[in-house]
mmCIF file of C-alpha atoms in Angstrom:
data_model
loop_
_atom_site.group_PDB
_atom_site.id
_atom_site.type_symbol
_atom_site.label_atom_id
_atom_site.label_comp_id
_atom_site.label_asym_id
_atom_site.label_seq_id
_atom_site.Cartn_x
_atom_site.Cartn_y
_atom_site.Cartn_z
ATOM 1 C CA UNK A 1 4.202 -36.756 29.165
ATOM 2 C CA UNK A 2 2.851 -33.234 29.013
ATOM 3 C CA UNK A 3 -0.423 -32.725 30.841
ATOM 4 C CA UNK A 4 -2.029 -30.649 28.068
ATOM 5 C CA UNK A 5 -0.792 -31.054 24.520
ATOM 6 C CA UNK A 6 -1.409 -28.972 21.447
ATOM 7 C CA UNK A 7 0.232 -28.875 18.038
ATOM 8 C CA UNK A 8 2.365 -25.737 18.046
ATOM 9 C CA UNK A 9 1.671 -25.032 14.373
ATOM 10 C CA UNK A 10 1.711 -22.751 12.634
ATOM 11 C CA UNK A 11 -1.646 -23.753 11.224
ATOM 12 C CA UNK A 12 -2.328 -21.827 8.047
ATOM 13 C CA UNK A 13 -5.817 -21.577 6.554
ATOM 14 C CA UNK A 14 -7.258 -19.359 3.808
ATOM 15 C CA UNK A 15 -9.753 -16.659 4.677
ATOM 16 C CA UNK A 16 -13.282 -18.056 4.876
ATOM 17 C CA UNK A 17 -12.165 -21.612 5.660
ATOM 18 C CA UNK A 18 -12.734 -23.601 8.849
ATOM 19 C CA UNK A 19 -9.798 -23.701 11.264
ATOM 20 C CA UNK A 20 -9.625 -26.753 13.519
ATOM 21 C CA UNK A 21 -7.531 -26.590 16.682
ATOM 22 C CA UNK A 22 -6.962 -29.666 18.804
ATOM 23 C CA UNK A 23 -5.949 -30.387 22.373
ATOM 24 C CA UNK A 24 -5.459 -33.550 24.418
ATOM 25 C CA UNK A 25 -5.103 -33.833 28.177
ATOM 26 C CA UNK A 26 -3.823 -36.520 30.500
ATOM 27 C CA UNK A 27 -5.858 -36.110 33.705
ATOM 28 C CA UNK A 28 -9.172 -37.964 33.440
ATOM 29 C CA UNK A 29 -10.463 -36.063 36.473
ATOM 30 C CA UNK A 30 -10.375 -32.741 34.621
ATOM 31 C CA UNK A 31 -13.731 -31.039 34.799
ATOM 32 C CA UNK A 32 -13.658 -27.971 32.610
ATOM 33 C CA UNK A 33 -11.852 -26.823 29.528
ATOM 34 C CA UNK A 34 -11.108 -23.381 28.179
ATOM 35 C CA UNK A 35 -9.901 -21.856 24.944
ATOM 36 C CA UNK A 36 -8.013 -18.576 25.099
ATOM 37 C CA UNK A 37 -6.858 -16.447 22.187
ATOM 38 C CA UNK A 38 -3.576 -14.580 22.583
ATOM 39 C CA UNK A 39 -2.356 -11.982 20.129
ATOM 40 C CA UNK A 40 1.391 -11.392 20.008
ATOM 41 C CA UNK A 41 2.510 -9.323 22.989
ATOM 42 C CA UNK A 42 -0.979 -9.327 24.523
ATOM 43 C CA UNK A 43 -2.619 -11.253 27.343
ATOM 44 C CA UNK A 44 -4.885 -14.307 26.892
ATOM 45 C CA UNK A 45 -8.527 -13.571 26.112
ATOM 46 C CA UNK A 46 -11.243 -16.116 26.912
ATOM 47 C CA UNK A 47 -12.986 -17.410 23.782
ATOM 48 C CA UNK A 48 -14.953 -20.445 24.919
ATOM 49 C CA UNK A 49 -15.341 -22.834 27.798
ATOM 50 C CA UNK A 50 -16.968 -26.253 27.923
ATOM 51 C CA UNK A 51 -17.511 -28.874 30.605
ATOM 52 C CA UNK A 52 -20.048 -31.311 29.119
ATOM 53 C CA UNK A 53 -19.404 -33.849 26.390
ATOM 54 C CA UNK A 54 -20.519 -32.689 22.976
ATOM 55 C CA UNK A 55 -20.493 -29.391 21.146
ATOM 56 C CA UNK A 56 -20.934 -25.830 22.330
ATOM 57 C CA UNK A 57 -21.415 -23.079 19.783
ATOM 58 C CA UNK A 58 -20.903 -19.324 20.140
ATOM 59 C CA UNK A 59 -21.038 -17.364 16.911
ATOM 60 C CA UNK A 60 -18.283 -18.556 14.601
ATOM 61 C CA UNK A 61 -16.708 -20.653 17.343
ATOM 62 C CA UNK A 62 -17.563 -24.230 18.317
ATOM 63 C CA UNK A 63 -15.911 -26.092 21.162
ATOM 64 C CA UNK A 64 -16.068 -29.885 21.158
ATOM 65 C CA UNK A 65 -15.355 -32.118 24.144
ATOM 66 C CA UNK A 66 -14.875 -35.881 24.275
ATOM 67 C CA UNK A 67 -13.966 -36.913 27.809
ATOM 68 C CA UNK A 68 -13.629 -40.616 26.912
ATOM 69 C CA UNK A 69 -10.908 -39.742 24.408
ATOM 70 C CA UNK A 70 -9.556 -36.888 26.587
ATOM 71 C CA UNK A 71 -9.823 -34.583 23.641
ATOM 72 C CA UNK A 72 -11.094 -31.033 23.217
ATOM 73 C CA UNK A 73 -11.164 -29.000 20.032
ATOM 74 C CA UNK A 74 -12.039 -25.540 18.772
ATOM 75 C CA UNK A 75 -13.509 -24.927 15.341
ATOM 76 C CA UNK A 76 -13.483 -21.449 13.843
ATOM 77 C CA UNK A 77 -15.834 -21.057 10.901
ATOM 78 C CA UNK A 78 -15.430 -18.393 8.219
ATOM 79 C CA UNK A 79 -11.903 -17.650 9.444
ATOM 80 C CA UNK A 80 -10.797 -14.030 9.187
ATOM 81 C CA UNK A 81 -7.289 -12.527 9.128
ATOM 82 C CA UNK A 82 -8.140 -10.994 12.512
ATOM 83 C CA UNK A 83 -8.368 -14.549 13.908
ATOM 84 C CA UNK A 84 -4.594 -14.912 13.387
ATOM 85 C CA UNK A 85 -3.251 -15.486 16.895
ATOM 86 C CA UNK A 86 -2.046 -18.196 19.254
ATOM 87 C CA UNK A 87 -4.840 -20.299 20.718
ATOM 88 C CA UNK A 88 -4.225 -21.702 24.186
ATOM 89 C CA UNK A 89 -6.081 -24.727 25.482
ATOM 90 C CA UNK A 90 -6.424 -24.764 29.270
ATOM 91 C CA UNK A 91 -7.712 -27.523 31.528
ATOM 92 C CA UNK A 92 -8.986 -27.024 35.066
ATOM 93 C CA UNK A 93 -7.287 -29.514 37.356
ATOM 94 C CA UNK A 94 -7.993 -29.109 41.045
ATOM 95 C CA UNK A 95 -8.841 -25.445 40.670
ATOM 96 C CA UNK A 96 -5.742 -24.604 38.657
ATOM 97 C CA UNK A 97 -5.554 -23.978 34.937
ATOM 98 C CA UNK A 98 -2.998 -26.113 33.139
ATOM 99 C CA UNK A 99 -2.166 -24.562 29.780
ATOM 100 C CA UNK A 100 -1.008 -26.180 26.590
ATOM 101 C CA UNK A 101 1.825 -24.618 24.614
ATOM 102 C CA UNK A 102 -0.636 -23.021 22.212
ATOM 103 C CA UNK A 103 -1.291 -23.385 18.490
ATOM 104 C CA UNK A 104 -0.357 -20.501 16.228
ATOM 105 C CA UNK A 105 -3.070 -19.852 13.653
ATOM 106 C CA UNK A 106 -2.452 -17.831 10.517
ATOM 107 C CA UNK A 107 -5.407 -16.867 8.315
ATOM 108 C CA UNK A 108 -4.286 -15.793 4.848
ATOM 109 C CA UNK A 109 -6.381 -13.236 2.902
ATOM 110 C CA UNK B 1 -16.643 -1.991 32.860
ATOM 111 C CA UNK B 2 -15.487 -4.487 35.438
ATOM 112 C CA UNK B 3 -11.948 -5.508 34.709
ATOM 113 C CA UNK B 4 -8.490 -6.617 35.778
ATOM 114 C CA UNK B 5 -5.894 -3.839 35.630
ATOM 115 C CA UNK B 6 -2.153 -4.329 35.747
ATOM 116 C CA UNK B 7 0.402 -1.606 36.287
ATOM 117 C CA UNK B 8 2.737 -0.763 34.822
ATOM 118 C CA UNK B 9 2.334 -2.187 31.294
ATOM 119 C CA UNK B 10 6.102 -2.097 30.818
ATOM 120 C CA UNK B 11 8.708 -2.214 33.562
ATOM 121 C CA UNK B 12 12.456 -1.982 33.151
ATOM 122 C CA UNK B 13 14.682 -2.723 36.116
ATOM 123 C CA UNK B 14 18.335 -3.396 36.751
ATOM 124 C CA UNK B 15 19.782 -6.776 37.552
ATOM 125 C CA UNK B 16 19.300 -7.366 41.278
ATOM 126 C CA UNK B 17 17.105 -4.294 41.893
ATOM 127 C CA UNK B 18 13.789 -5.158 43.574
ATOM 128 C CA UNK B 19 10.663 -4.557 41.567
ATOM 129 C CA UNK B 20 6.933 -4.666 42.363
ATOM 130 C CA UNK B 21 4.139 -5.301 39.883
ATOM 131 C CA UNK B 22 0.552 -4.530 40.777
ATOM 132 C CA UNK B 23 -2.844 -5.902 39.881
ATOM 133 C CA UNK B 24 -6.277 -4.581 40.768
ATOM 134 C CA UNK B 25 -9.733 -5.874 39.954
ATOM 135 C CA UNK B 26 -13.273 -4.550 40.005
ATOM 136 C CA UNK B 27 -14.845 -7.977 39.425
ATOM 137 C CA UNK B 28 -14.993 -8.762 43.162
ATOM 138 C CA UNK B 29 -13.529 -12.201 42.436
ATOM 139 C CA UNK B 30 -12.179 -14.073 45.437
ATOM 140 C CA UNK B 31 -9.327 -15.831 43.615
ATOM 141 C CA UNK B 32 -6.311 -14.024 42.165
ATOM 142 C CA UNK B 33 -3.438 -15.601 40.250
ATOM 143 C CA UNK B 34 0.012 -14.579 39.069
ATOM 144 C CA UNK B 35 1.522 -16.197 35.982
ATOM 145 C CA UNK B 36 4.860 -15.828 34.264
ATOM 146 C CA UNK B 37 4.911 -16.203 30.492
ATOM 147 C CA UNK B 38 8.068 -16.282 28.405
ATOM 148 C CA UNK B 39 8.147 -15.991 24.647
ATOM 149 C CA UNK B 40 6.405 -18.865 22.827
ATOM 150 C CA UNK B 41 5.694 -20.652 26.102
ATOM 151 C CA UNK B 42 2.539 -21.395 28.046
ATOM 152 C CA UNK B 43 1.690 -19.228 31.056
ATOM 153 C CA UNK B 44 3.291 -20.701 34.177
ATOM 154 C CA UNK B 45 1.418 -20.349 37.468
ATOM 155 C CA UNK B 46 3.577 -18.798 40.189
ATOM 156 C CA UNK B 47 1.030 -18.569 43.030
ATOM 157 C CA UNK B 48 -2.578 -17.794 43.777
ATOM 158 C CA UNK B 49 -4.826 -16.575 46.575
ATOM 159 C CA UNK B 50 -8.159 -18.017 47.606
ATOM 160 C CA UNK B 51 -9.379 -14.949 49.469
ATOM 161 C CA UNK B 52 -6.463 -14.356 51.863
ATOM 162 C CA UNK B 53 -5.101 -17.903 51.683
ATOM 163 C CA UNK B 54 -1.792 -17.915 49.814
ATOM 164 C CA UNK B 55 -0.880 -20.918 47.642
ATOM 165 C CA UNK B 56 2.645 -21.144 46.291
ATOM 166 C CA UNK B 57 3.594 -23.458 43.434
ATOM 167 C CA UNK B 58 6.350 -25.886 44.385
ATOM 168 C CA UNK B 59 8.707 -24.697 41.657
ATOM 169 C CA UNK B 60 8.230 -20.951 42.161
ATOM 170 C CA UNK B 61 11.627 -19.460 43.083
ATOM 171 C CA UNK B 62 11.987 -17.917 46.548
ATOM 172 C CA UNK B 63 12.900 -14.700 44.755
ATOM 173 C CA UNK B 64 9.195 -14.241 43.975
ATOM 174 C CA UNK B 65 6.824 -13.071 46.690
ATOM 175 C CA UNK B 66 3.240 -11.862 46.696
ATOM 176 C CA UNK B 67 0.941 -9.748 48.822
ATOM 177 C CA UNK B 68 -2.820 -9.356 48.776
ATOM 178 C CA UNK B 69 -3.763 -6.546 51.171
ATOM 179 C CA UNK B 70 -7.464 -6.662 50.243
ATOM 180 C CA UNK B 71 -9.889 -8.300 47.785
ATOM 181 C CA UNK B 72 -9.156 -5.816 45.026
ATOM 182 C CA UNK B 73 -5.376 -5.646 44.997
ATOM 183 C CA UNK B 74 -2.544 -8.118 44.586
ATOM 184 C CA UNK B 75 1.193 -7.456 44.214
ATOM 185 C CA UNK B 76 4.081 -9.462 42.816
ATOM 186 C CA UNK B 77 7.469 -8.664 44.347
ATOM 187 C CA UNK B 78 10.689 -9.848 42.736
ATOM 188 C CA UNK B 79 13.394 -9.351 45.329
ATOM 189 C CA UNK B 80 16.518 -9.691 43.192
ATOM 190 C CA UNK B 81 15.619 -9.965 39.524
ATOM 191 C CA UNK B 82 17.921 -11.979 37.318
ATOM 192 C CA UNK B 83 18.148 -11.940 33.534
ATOM 193 C CA UNK B 84 16.041 -15.100 33.452
ATOM 194 C CA UNK B 85 13.131 -13.277 35.075
ATOM 195 C CA UNK B 86 12.515 -11.148 31.998
ATOM 196 C CA UNK B 87 9.025 -12.136 30.899
ATOM 197 C CA UNK B 88 5.380 -11.108 30.673
ATOM 198 C CA UNK B 89 3.700 -11.281 34.075
ATOM 199 C CA UNK B 90 -0.007 -11.940 33.969
ATOM 200 C CA UNK B 91 -2.561 -11.410 36.711
ATOM 201 C CA UNK B 92 -5.860 -13.274 36.517
ATOM 202 C CA UNK B 93 -8.975 -13.518 38.676
ATOM 203 C CA UNK B 94 -11.830 -15.969 39.037
ATOM 204 C CA UNK B 95 -14.629 -17.090 41.323
ATOM 205 C CA UNK B 96 -14.115 -20.356 43.203
ATOM 206 C CA UNK B 97 -15.577 -23.316 41.336
ATOM 207 C CA UNK B 98 -14.566 -25.993 38.808
ATOM 208 C CA UNK B 99 -16.245 -24.350 35.851
ATOM 209 C CA UNK B 100 -15.259 -20.769 36.470
ATOM 210 C CA UNK B 101 -13.021 -19.165 33.841
ATOM 211 C CA UNK B 102 -10.056 -16.988 34.682
ATOM 212 C CA UNK B 103 -10.019 -13.401 33.460
ATOM 213 C CA UNK B 104 -6.647 -11.898 32.629
ATOM 214 C CA UNK B 105 -5.298 -8.389 32.869
ATOM 215 C CA UNK B 106 -3.246 -6.904 30.049
ATOM 216 C CA UNK B 107 0.009 -8.051 31.618
ATOM 217 C CA UNK B 108 3.262 -6.338 32.588
ATOM 218 C CA UNK B 109 6.267 -6.820 30.328
ATOM 219 C CA UNK B 110 9.370 -6.920 32.553
ATOM 220 C CA UNK B 111 12.816 -6.237 31.122
ATOM 221 C CA UNK B 112 16.059 -6.664 33.063
ATOM 222 C CA UNK B 113 19.127 -4.563 32.220
#
C-alpha cells in the first residue's frame, strides 16, 4: 500500500469551475500536510499547508483535512487555465515529506 | 528576496563521468534536502542534513554522495553516473519542526550521454 495516494488524472475542468483534488495517507501519526503545484519541467511550488482538522482558505484555494478519515483535499475555485499543472500532496512523517504521485489538472478555456 | 538557488539549471555529462550539482540558500534554514524526480513520478528523497548531521535514505545508491560545507551551501556528487540517473534533482530547505514547509529551488535537469 502506498503511503500517500492521489488519483493521477488527468482531471479536466472548464474555466471558472471548482477543481477538487484528493489525497489519502496511511500513517495516522502524520502531523502536517502540504499541497505543491508543479508546472511541467519546473520545481514544486508550495500552495497550501494544513495541520488542523477542518478547512483552511487562502484566496481561491481551500485545503481540507480529516484526520479520522486520513484524507486531505485541495479545492480550487474559479479555475483558470494558468492553474493547469500537476498538484502534489505531501505528508510530513517524522520530519520527512512523503509525496503522492501527483494529480494532473487541466483547465479548459 | 530570500531563496534557494540551484546551479546549473541544466547539466549534461557522460556515462561514468563524475558530476557535482550545487545548491545555495539565503533563507538561513537549518535543514537541506536533495530529491531525485523522474518524469511523471513523485520526488524521491535521497538524503538530508539537519545542520551538519547527514541522514541518508536506506535506498539511496552509494553512487550518490553529499557535502554541506556551511549553512548556506549543499552539494550533490554523483560519482559514476549511469543512464538511470538522468532526472531532475531538486534541493529544498526548511526549518526544523513538524509544521514547517519545504522550499524548493528551481532544480537541475541532468542528462547522461
